[in-house]
XYZ file of C-alpha atoms in Angstrom:
592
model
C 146.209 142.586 131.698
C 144.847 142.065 134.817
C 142.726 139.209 133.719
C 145.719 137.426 132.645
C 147.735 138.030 135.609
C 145.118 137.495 138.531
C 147.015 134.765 139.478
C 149.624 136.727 139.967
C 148.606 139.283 141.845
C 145.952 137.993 144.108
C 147.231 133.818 144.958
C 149.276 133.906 147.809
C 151.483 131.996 145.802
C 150.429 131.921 141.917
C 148.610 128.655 141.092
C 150.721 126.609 144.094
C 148.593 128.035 146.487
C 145.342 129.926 145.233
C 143.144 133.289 146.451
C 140.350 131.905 148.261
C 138.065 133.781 145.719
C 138.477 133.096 142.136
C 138.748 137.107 140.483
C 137.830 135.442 136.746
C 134.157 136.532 136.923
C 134.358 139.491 138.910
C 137.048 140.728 136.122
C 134.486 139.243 133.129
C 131.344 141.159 134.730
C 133.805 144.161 135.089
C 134.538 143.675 131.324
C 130.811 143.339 130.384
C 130.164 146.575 132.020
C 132.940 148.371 130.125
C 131.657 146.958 127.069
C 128.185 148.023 127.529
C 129.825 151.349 128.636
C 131.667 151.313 125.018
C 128.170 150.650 123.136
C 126.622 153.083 125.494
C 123.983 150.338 126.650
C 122.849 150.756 130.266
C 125.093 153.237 130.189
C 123.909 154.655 134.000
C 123.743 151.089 135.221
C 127.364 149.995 133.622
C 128.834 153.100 134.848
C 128.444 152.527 138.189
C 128.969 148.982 138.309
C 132.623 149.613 136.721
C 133.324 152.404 139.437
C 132.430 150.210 142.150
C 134.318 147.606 140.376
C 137.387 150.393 140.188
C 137.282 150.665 143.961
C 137.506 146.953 144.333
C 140.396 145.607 141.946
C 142.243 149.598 141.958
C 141.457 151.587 144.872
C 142.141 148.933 147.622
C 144.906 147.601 145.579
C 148.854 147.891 147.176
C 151.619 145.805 146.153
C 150.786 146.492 142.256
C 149.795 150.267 142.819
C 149.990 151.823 139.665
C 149.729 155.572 138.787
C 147.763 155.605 135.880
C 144.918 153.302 138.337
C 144.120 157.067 139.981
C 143.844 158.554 136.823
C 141.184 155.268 135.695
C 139.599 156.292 139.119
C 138.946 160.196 138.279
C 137.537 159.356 135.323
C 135.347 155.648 136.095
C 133.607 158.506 138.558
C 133.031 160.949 136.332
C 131.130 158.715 134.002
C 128.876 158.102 135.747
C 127.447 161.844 135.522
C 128.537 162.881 132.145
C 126.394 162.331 128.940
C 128.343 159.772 127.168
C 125.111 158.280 125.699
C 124.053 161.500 123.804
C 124.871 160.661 120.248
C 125.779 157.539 119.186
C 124.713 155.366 122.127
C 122.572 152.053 122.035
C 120.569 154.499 124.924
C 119.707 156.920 122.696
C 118.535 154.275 120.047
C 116.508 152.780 122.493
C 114.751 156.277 123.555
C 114.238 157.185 119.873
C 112.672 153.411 118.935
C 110.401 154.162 122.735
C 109.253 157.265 121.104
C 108.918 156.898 117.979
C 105.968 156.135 115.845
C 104.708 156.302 111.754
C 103.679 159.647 112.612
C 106.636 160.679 114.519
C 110.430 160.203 114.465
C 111.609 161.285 117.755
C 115.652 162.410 117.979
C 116.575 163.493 120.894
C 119.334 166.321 120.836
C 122.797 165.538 120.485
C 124.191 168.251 122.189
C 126.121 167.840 125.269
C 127.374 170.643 127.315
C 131.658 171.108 126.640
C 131.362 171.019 130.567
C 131.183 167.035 129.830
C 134.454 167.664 127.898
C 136.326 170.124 130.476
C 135.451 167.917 133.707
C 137.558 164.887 132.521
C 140.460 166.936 131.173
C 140.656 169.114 134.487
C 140.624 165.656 136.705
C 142.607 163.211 134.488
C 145.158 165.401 133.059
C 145.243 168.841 134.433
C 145.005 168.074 138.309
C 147.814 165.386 137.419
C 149.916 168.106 135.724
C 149.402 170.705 138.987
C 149.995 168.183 141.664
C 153.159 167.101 139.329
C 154.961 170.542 139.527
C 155.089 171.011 143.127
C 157.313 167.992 142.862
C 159.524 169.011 140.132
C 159.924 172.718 141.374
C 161.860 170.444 144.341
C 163.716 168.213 141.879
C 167.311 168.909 141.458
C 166.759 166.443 138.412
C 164.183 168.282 136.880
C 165.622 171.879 137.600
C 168.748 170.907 135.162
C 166.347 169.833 132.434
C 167.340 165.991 132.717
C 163.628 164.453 133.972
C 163.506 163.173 130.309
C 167.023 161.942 129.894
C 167.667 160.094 132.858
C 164.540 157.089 133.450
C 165.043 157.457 129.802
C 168.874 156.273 129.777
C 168.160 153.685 132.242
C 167.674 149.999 130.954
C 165.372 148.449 133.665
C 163.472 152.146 133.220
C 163.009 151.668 129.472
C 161.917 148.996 126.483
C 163.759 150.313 123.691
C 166.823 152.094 122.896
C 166.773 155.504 121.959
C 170.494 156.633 122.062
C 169.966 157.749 118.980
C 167.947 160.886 120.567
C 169.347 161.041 123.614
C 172.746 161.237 122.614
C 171.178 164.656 121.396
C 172.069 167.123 124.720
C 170.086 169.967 123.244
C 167.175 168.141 122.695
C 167.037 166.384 125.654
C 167.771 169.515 127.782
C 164.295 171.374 125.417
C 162.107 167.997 126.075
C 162.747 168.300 129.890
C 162.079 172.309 130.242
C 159.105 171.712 127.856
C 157.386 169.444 129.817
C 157.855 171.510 132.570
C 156.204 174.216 131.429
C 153.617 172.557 129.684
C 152.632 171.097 132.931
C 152.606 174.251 135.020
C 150.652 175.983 132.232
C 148.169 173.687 130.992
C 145.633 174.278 134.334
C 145.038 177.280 133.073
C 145.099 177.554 129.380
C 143.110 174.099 128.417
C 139.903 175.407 128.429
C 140.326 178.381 126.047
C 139.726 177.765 122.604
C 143.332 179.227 121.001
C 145.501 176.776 123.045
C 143.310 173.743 122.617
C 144.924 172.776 119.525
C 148.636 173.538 120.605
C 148.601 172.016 123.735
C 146.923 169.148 122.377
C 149.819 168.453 119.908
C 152.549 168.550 122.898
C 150.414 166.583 125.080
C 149.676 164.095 122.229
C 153.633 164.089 121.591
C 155.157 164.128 125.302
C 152.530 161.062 125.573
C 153.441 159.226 122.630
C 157.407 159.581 123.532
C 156.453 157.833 126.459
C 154.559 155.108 124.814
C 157.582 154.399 122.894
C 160.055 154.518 125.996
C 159.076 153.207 128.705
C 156.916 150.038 129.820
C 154.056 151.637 131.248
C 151.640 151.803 127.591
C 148.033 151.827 129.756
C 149.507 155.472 131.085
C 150.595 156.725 127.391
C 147.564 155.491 125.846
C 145.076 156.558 128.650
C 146.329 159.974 128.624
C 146.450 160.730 124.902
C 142.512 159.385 124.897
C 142.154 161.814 127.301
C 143.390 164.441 124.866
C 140.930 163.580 121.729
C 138.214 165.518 123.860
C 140.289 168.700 123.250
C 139.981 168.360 119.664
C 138.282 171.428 118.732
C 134.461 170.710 117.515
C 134.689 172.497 114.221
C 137.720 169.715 113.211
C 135.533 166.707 114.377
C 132.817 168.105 111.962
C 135.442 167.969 109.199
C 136.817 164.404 110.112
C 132.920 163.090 110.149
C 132.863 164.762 106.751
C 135.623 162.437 105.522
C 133.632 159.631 106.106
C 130.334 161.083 105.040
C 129.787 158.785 101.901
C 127.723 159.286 98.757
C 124.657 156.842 99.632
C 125.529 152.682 98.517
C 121.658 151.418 98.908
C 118.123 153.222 98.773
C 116.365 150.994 100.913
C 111.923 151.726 100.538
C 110.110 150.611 103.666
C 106.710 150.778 104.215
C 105.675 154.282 105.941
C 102.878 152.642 108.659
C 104.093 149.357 109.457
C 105.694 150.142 113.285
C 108.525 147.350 112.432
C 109.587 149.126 109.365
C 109.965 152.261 110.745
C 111.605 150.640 113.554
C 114.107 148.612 111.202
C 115.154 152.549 109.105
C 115.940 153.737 112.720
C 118.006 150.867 114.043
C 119.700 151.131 110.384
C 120.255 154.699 110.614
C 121.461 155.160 113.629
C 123.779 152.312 113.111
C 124.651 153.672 109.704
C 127.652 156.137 110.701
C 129.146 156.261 107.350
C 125.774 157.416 105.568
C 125.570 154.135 103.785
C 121.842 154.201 103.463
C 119.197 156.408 102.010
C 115.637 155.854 103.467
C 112.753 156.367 101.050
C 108.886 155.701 102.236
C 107.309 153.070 99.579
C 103.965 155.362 99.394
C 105.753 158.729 99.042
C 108.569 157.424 96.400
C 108.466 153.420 95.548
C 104.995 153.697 93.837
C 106.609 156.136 91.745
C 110.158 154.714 91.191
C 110.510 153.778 87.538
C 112.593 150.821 88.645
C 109.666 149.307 90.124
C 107.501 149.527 87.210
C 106.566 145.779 86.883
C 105.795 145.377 90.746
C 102.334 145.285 92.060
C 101.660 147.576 94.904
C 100.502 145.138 97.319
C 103.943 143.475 96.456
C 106.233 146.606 97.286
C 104.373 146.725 100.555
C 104.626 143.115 101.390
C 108.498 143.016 100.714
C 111.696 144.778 101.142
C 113.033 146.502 98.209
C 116.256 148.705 97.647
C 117.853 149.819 95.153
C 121.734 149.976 95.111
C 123.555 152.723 93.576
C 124.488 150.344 90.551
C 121.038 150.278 89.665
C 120.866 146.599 91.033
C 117.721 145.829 92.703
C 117.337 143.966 95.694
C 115.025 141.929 97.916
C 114.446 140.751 100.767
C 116.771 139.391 102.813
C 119.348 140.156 99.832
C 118.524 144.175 100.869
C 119.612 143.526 104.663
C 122.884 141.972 104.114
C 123.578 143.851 101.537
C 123.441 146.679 104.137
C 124.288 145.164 106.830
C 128.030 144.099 105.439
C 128.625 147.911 104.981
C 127.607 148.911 108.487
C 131.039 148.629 110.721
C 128.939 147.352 113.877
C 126.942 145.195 112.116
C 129.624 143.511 109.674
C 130.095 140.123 111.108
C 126.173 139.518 110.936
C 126.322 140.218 107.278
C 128.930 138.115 106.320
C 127.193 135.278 108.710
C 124.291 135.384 106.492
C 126.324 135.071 103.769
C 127.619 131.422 104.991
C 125.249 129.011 105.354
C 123.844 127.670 107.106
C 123.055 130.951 108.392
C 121.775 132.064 105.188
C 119.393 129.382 105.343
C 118.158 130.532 108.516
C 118.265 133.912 107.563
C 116.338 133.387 104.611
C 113.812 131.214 106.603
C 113.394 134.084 109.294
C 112.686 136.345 106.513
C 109.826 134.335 104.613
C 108.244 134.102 108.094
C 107.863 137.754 108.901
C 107.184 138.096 105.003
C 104.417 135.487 104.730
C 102.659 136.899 107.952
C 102.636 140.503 105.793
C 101.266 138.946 103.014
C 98.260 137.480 105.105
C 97.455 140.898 107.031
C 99.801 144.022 106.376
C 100.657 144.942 109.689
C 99.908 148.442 110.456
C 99.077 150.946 113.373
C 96.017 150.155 113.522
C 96.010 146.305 112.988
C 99.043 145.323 115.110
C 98.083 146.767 118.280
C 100.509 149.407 118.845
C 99.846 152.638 120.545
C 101.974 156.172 120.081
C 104.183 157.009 123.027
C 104.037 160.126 125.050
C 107.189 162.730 123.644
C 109.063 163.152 127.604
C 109.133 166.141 128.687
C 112.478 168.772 128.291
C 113.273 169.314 132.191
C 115.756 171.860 131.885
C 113.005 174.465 131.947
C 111.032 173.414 134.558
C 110.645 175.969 137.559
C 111.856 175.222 140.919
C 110.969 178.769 142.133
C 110.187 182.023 140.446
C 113.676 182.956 138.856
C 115.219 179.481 139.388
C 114.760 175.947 137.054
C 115.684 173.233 136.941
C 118.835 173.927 134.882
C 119.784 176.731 137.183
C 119.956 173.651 139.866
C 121.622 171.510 137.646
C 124.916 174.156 136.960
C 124.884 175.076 140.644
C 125.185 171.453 141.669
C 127.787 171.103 138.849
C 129.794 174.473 139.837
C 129.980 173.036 143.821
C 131.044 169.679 142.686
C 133.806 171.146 140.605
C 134.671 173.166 143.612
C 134.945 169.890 145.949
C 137.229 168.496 143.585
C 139.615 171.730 143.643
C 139.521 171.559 147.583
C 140.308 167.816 147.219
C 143.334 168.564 144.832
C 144.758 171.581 147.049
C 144.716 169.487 150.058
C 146.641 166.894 147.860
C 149.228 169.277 146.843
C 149.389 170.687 150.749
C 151.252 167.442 151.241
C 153.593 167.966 148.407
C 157.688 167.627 148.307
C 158.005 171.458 147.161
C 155.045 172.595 149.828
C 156.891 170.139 152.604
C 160.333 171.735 152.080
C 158.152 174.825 152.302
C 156.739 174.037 155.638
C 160.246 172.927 156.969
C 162.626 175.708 156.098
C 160.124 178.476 157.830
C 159.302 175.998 161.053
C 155.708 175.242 160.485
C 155.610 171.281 160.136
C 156.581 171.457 163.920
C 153.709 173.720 165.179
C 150.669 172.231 167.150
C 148.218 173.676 164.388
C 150.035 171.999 161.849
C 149.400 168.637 163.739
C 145.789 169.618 163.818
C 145.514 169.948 160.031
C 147.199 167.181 159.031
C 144.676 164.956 160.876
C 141.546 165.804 158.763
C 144.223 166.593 155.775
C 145.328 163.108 155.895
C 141.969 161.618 156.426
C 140.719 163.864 153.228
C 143.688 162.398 151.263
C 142.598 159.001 151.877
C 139.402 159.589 150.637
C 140.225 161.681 147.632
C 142.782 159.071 146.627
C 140.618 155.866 146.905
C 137.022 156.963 145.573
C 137.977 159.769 143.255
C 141.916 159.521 142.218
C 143.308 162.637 143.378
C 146.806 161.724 144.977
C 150.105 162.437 144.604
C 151.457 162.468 141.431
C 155.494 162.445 141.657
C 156.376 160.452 139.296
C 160.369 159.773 137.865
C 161.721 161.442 140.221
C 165.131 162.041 141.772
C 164.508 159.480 144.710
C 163.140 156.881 141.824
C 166.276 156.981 140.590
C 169.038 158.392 143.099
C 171.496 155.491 143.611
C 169.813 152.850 142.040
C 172.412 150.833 140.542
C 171.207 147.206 139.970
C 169.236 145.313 137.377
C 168.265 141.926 138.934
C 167.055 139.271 136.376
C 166.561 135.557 136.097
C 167.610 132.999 134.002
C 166.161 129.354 133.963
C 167.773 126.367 133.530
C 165.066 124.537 131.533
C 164.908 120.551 131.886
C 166.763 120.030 128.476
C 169.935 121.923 129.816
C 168.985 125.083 127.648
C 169.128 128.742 129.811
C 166.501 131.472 129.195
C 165.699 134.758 130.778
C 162.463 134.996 131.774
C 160.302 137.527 130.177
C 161.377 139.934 133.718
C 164.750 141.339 132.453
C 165.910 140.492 129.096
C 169.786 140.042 128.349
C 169.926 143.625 127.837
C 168.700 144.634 130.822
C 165.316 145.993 129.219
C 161.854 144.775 130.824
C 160.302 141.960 129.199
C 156.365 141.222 128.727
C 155.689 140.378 132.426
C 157.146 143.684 133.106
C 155.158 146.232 131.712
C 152.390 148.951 133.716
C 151.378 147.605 137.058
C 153.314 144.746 137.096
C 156.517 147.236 135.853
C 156.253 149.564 139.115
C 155.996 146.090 141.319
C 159.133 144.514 139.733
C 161.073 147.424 139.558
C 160.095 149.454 143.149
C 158.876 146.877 145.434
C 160.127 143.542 144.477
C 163.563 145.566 143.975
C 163.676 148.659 144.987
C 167.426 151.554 145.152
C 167.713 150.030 148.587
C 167.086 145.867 148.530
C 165.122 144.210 150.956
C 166.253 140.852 150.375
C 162.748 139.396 152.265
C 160.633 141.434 149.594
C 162.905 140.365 146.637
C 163.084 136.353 147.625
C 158.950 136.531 148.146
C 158.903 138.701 144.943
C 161.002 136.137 143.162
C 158.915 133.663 144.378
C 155.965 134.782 142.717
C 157.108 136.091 139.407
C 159.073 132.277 138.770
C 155.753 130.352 139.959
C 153.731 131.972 137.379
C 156.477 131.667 134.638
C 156.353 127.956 135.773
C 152.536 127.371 135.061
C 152.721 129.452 132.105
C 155.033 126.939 130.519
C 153.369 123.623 131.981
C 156.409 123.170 133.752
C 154.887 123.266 137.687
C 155.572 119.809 138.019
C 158.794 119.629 137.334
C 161.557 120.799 139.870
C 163.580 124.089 138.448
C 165.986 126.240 139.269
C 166.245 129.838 138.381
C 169.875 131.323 138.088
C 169.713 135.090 139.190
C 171.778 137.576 137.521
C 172.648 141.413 138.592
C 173.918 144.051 136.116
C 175.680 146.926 138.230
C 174.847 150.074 136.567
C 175.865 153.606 136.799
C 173.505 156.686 138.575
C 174.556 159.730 137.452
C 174.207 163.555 138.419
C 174.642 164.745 134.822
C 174.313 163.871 131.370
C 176.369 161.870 130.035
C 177.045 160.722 125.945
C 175.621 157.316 125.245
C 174.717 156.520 128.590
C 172.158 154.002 127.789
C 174.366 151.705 125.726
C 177.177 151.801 128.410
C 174.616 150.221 130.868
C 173.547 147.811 128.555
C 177.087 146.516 127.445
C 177.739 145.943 131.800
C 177.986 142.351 132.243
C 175.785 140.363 134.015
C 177.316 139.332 137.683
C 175.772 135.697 139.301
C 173.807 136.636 142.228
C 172.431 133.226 143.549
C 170.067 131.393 142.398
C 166.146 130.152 143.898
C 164.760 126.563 143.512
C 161.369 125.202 142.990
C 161.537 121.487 144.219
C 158.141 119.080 144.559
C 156.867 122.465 144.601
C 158.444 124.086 147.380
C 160.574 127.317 146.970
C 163.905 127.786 148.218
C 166.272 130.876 147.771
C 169.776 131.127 148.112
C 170.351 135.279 147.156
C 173.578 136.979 147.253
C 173.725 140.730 148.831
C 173.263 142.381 145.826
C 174.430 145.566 147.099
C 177.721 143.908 148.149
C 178.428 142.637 144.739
C-alpha cells in the first residue's frame, strides 16, 4: 500500500509536481528485506535493514500517521533479537549444509526460548491494551459500553453495514464492556498457560470484528498474527500432525558423494509435509528388490526413487517428481515440466550425471574437507558461578525492564492520569515541569525507535460533534459523474480510503472541526492522484464536492447507521484542475 501510493504521500503535489527523491527503490529494497525476513535468509542482516527502513518511511512519518505503524515499530525491533531463524529458516539450512558431511548430519536445535514468544505479545499487544485503558477509564463513551457501537454506526467510520448487529442493544452494550476488560486484564494473564487459549479466541474475535468494520485491515490483520504465537505448543504439534503425510517418493542417494547428501538436506528441510523418505543406496538400494536388474555402478551413478505406486524413477524424472510436491519449490517443478525448461533441465542433469560416470565423486576424490561442529555457547563460563547464558537472561530481564519504564512513562501522559494530575493540583507544580522535560524527551524516543506511544484510539473526541461526510464527485469528460473511490454514495470509505490513508482523509484532511486550508490542500492531493490513475492529467476536470450532515449522538440509538446513510448529499463547492493548475471554490461546511 505504500508502494502504490508514494506518490501520494511524499510529491508535493502527486505526479504534477514530484518528491525530489524517487521512494520506488527504497520501498523495493525494503520489500526484499522483508522477504528474506519471510524465508529467514540473512535473517540478522534483513532484520535490521527493515527496522532502519521502519524509522525512515514510519517513524518520521506525520501527515499519514497511522496507529498500527507503532505497533510495526515494536515488533521490526524486536526481530532483530529474537530467533526467528530456528526451525524452518533458509539460515538454519545453510548452517546444517556448512556442517554437515557423509559422516555427519548436523541439526541444530529447534528450540527457541517462549521468551521469543512473550516479548512480541507484551510490546505489540499487551503494552497497546495497558496504555489503551487509561484512556477509556476517562471515556464517558466507553464507561456506557458504546466504544463498539458508535465508530461502528458511523458511515465515514465504517466499510460495511452491520445494522443487522448493532441494532442488537444487548450485544452491543456486552462487546463494549468485553473489550474493556479484556484489555485491562490481558497484561497480566497472557503469559500463563490456562488463559492462553481463551484470551486468544476474544482477541482473535474482537480483531476479526474489526477487520470486517472498519477500513483500517493492516491493524486487524497485524494484531491477530500477533495472536498465533499464543497458540499453545502442544496444539501446533497436532496441526503439524495434520499435515504429516504418509511418504509419496523414496528417493536413494549415494551415502559419500558430498552433493548427494547435500541435495537429501536441501530436500528435507524443504520437505514440510514429509513428502520424501531418504534411503542411502549402499545401506538399502543394493538390496531393494525393485532394483534387481540395475548394476551397482549404475545405482551410484544415477538418481533413483521409488514412488509409493511402485513406479520407478530417474533422474531428473525423481527431482520433479519431488519437487512439484514441495510447496516452496512448486513453480520449479512445473517449469521443468514445460519445455523448454525441461530441455535444459534434462541437459543440466546429463552433465552432472556424465561427470559421475567418469569419476564418482566422493570425499576423498572431490576435495572436500569435514567442517568443525561450532561450539554450544550457552555454557561457556564468564566467571565461576556465571555463563554465558546467565549473561544472556540478565541482559534480556533489563531490556524487558527498559521497555516497562518506557511504557509507564507513556501512560504518565495519559487522559485518565492527566485528569488525575489536574483535579489534585499537580500539573501546575514546578516538579511537575521538571518531569515532563525528560518525560517528554523519553516519549519521543520510545515512540519513534521502539513504538511505545499513546494508544487512544476511537475515542470520544474522535467522534464528539463530528457531523460531516465530505466526498467528491467528478464530472468525467463524457458528461458522466462518479465518486471517487474517497466517499462512496453511501457515505462509506472507498479503496483510497483505507489504513493510513483512512486516518489522513478522515482526521486531517477533514477533521470534527474543518480547516478549510488543510481540506482544499487535502483535496488537492487526493483528486491529482485520482487524475493520473485514470490517464486523465491532461485533461482539465472539475470535481463536484458533496457533504452529508450526519447525526453525533450521546446514546444509542435503533438503526442509527442506516439513518446516516439515507441523509442526502448537500453541494458544497466544487475544485478545478485546469492546464494543470488547482483551483478551489469550498463552501463552509460547517455552515451548511
Amino acid at each position: 500500500q505504500l508502494f502504490y501510493f508514494r506518490h501520494l504521500i511524499f510529491d508535493k503535489i502527486p505526479y504534477f509536481s514530484p518528491s525530489e527523491i524517487d521512494f520506488s527503490i527504497p520501498l523495493f529494497l525494503w520489500m526484499a528485506s522483508i522477504s528474506c525476513i519471510i524465508l529467514g535468509l540473512f535473517t540478522r542482516f534483513s532484520s535490521v535493514i527493515n527496522y532502519l527502513f521502519s524509522i525512515v518511511f514510519l517513524s518520521t512519518i506525520s501527515s499519514y500517521e497511522y496507529h498500527m505503524f507503532y505497533a510495526y515499530m515494536g515488533v521490526n525491533f524486536l526481530l532483530m533479537f529474537v530467533n526467528t531463524y530456528q526451525v524452518f529458516s533458509f539460515d538454519r539450512l545453510r548452517v546444517k549444509l556448512k556442517y554437515s558431511n557423509s559422516r555427519i548430519l548436523y541439526n541444530p536445535s529447534r528450540k527457541a526460548s517462549v521468551l521469543n514468544y512473550y516479548i512480541l505479545i507484551l510490546v505489540a499487544i499487551g503494552f497497546v491494551y495497558f496504555d489503551s485503558i487509561f484512556f477509556k477509564l476517562a471515556s464517558p463513551l466507553w464507561l456506557k459500553g458504546l466504544g463498539v457501537w458508535l465508530p461502528a454506526s458511523l458511515p465515514h467510520f465504517t466499510h460495511i453495514n452491520t445494522s443487522i448487529l448493532l441494532n442488537l442493544k444487548w450485544l452491543i452494550l456486552f462487546l463494549g464492556y468485553l473489550t474493556f476488560v479484556f484489555e485491562t486484564t490481558f497484561i497480566f494473564t497472557f503469559y500463563k498457560n490456562k488463559w492462553r487459549l481463551p484470551l486468544q479466541i476474544v482477541g482473535i474475535g474482537l480483531h476479526l470484528g474489526i477487520l470486517i468494520c472498519f477500513p483500517i485491515p493492516w491493524f486487524a490483520l497485524g494484531v491477530m498474527s500477533i495472536y498465533i504465537l499464543m497458540i499453545p505448543h502442544k496444539y501446533i504439534s497436532r496441526i503439524r500432525q495434520l499435515f504429516n503425510f504418509n511418504h509419496q517418493i523414496t528417493f536413494y542417494y549415494d551415502e559419500e558423494c558430498p552433493l548427494c547428501i547435500r541435495a537429501k538436506i536441501i530436500i528435507s528441510h524443504l520437505d514440510f509435509f514429509n513428502i520424501v523418505a531418504f534411503k542411502g543406496v549402499q545401506t538399502y538400494g543394493f538390496n531393494e528388490i525393485k532394483f534387481k536388474n540395475i548394476s551397482r555402478e549404475e545405482l551410484l551413478d544415477n538418481i533413483y526413487s521409488i514412488t509409493k505406486n511402485g513406479e520407478i524413477l530417474v533422474g531428473v524424472n525423481a527431482y520433479r517428481f519431488i519437487l512439484l510436491r514441495i510447496p516452496l519449490l512448486f513453480l520449479v517443478g512445473l517449469v521443468m515440466y514445460i519445455p523448454p525448461f525441461s530441455i535444459v533441465a534434462r541437459s543440466v542433469y546429463s552433465r552432472i550425471a556424465l561427470n559421475r560416470n567418469t569419476e564418482r565423486c566422493s570425499e576423498d576424490n572431490c576435495g572436500y574437507a569435514p567442517p568443525n561442529i561450532p561450539q554450544e555457547v550457552d555454557g561457556i563460563k564468564i566467571l565461576k558461578s556465571f555463563s554465558v547464558k546467565d549473561l544472556k537472561i540478565r541482559a534480556i530481564s533489563l531490556s524487558v525492564i527498559i521497555l516497562l519504564f518506557f511504557q509507564l512513562n507513556v501512560t504518565y501522559h495519559s487522559l485518565l492520569i492527566n485528569n488525575i494530575k489536574e483535579s489534585i493540583g499537580f500539573s501546575e507544580t514546578n516538579f511537575a515541569a521538571k518531569v515532563n522535560i525528560p518525560s517528554k524527551a523519553i516519549y519521543k524516543l520510545s515512540s519513534i525507535f521502539f513504538g511505545i506511544t499513546s494508544h487512544a484510539v476511537f475515542m470520544d473526541a474522535h467522534m464528539n460533534d463530528y457531523n460531516h461526510i465530505v466526498a467528491v464527485q467528478v464530472l468525467l469528460p463524457n458528461g458522466d459523474k462518479q465518486f471517487i473511490p474517497l466517499i462512496d454514495e453511501n457515505g462509506h470509505p472507498g479503496y483510497y480510503n483505507y489504513s493510513f490513508n483512512w486516518v489522513k482523509y478522515t482526521f486531517r484532511v477533514n477533521s470534527p472541526n474543518i480547516d478549510h486550508s488543510l481540506l482544499s490542500s487535502g483535496l488537492r492531493d487526493f483528486s491529482a492522484f485520482w487524475l493520473h490513475k485514470n490517464n486523465l492529467e491532461n485533461y482539465d476536470v472539475k470535481f463536484n464536492i458533496l457533504v452529508k450532515k450526519v447525526d453525533s449522538p450521546k446514546k444509542w440509538t435503533h438503526d442509527f447507521l442506516n439513518i446516516q446513510i439515507k441523509k442526502p448529499w448537500i453541494d458544497a463547492g466544487y475544485i478545478i484542475w485546469k492546464n494543470k493548475n488547482y483551483t478551489a471554490h469550498i463552501k463552509d461546511i460547517e455552515r451548511l
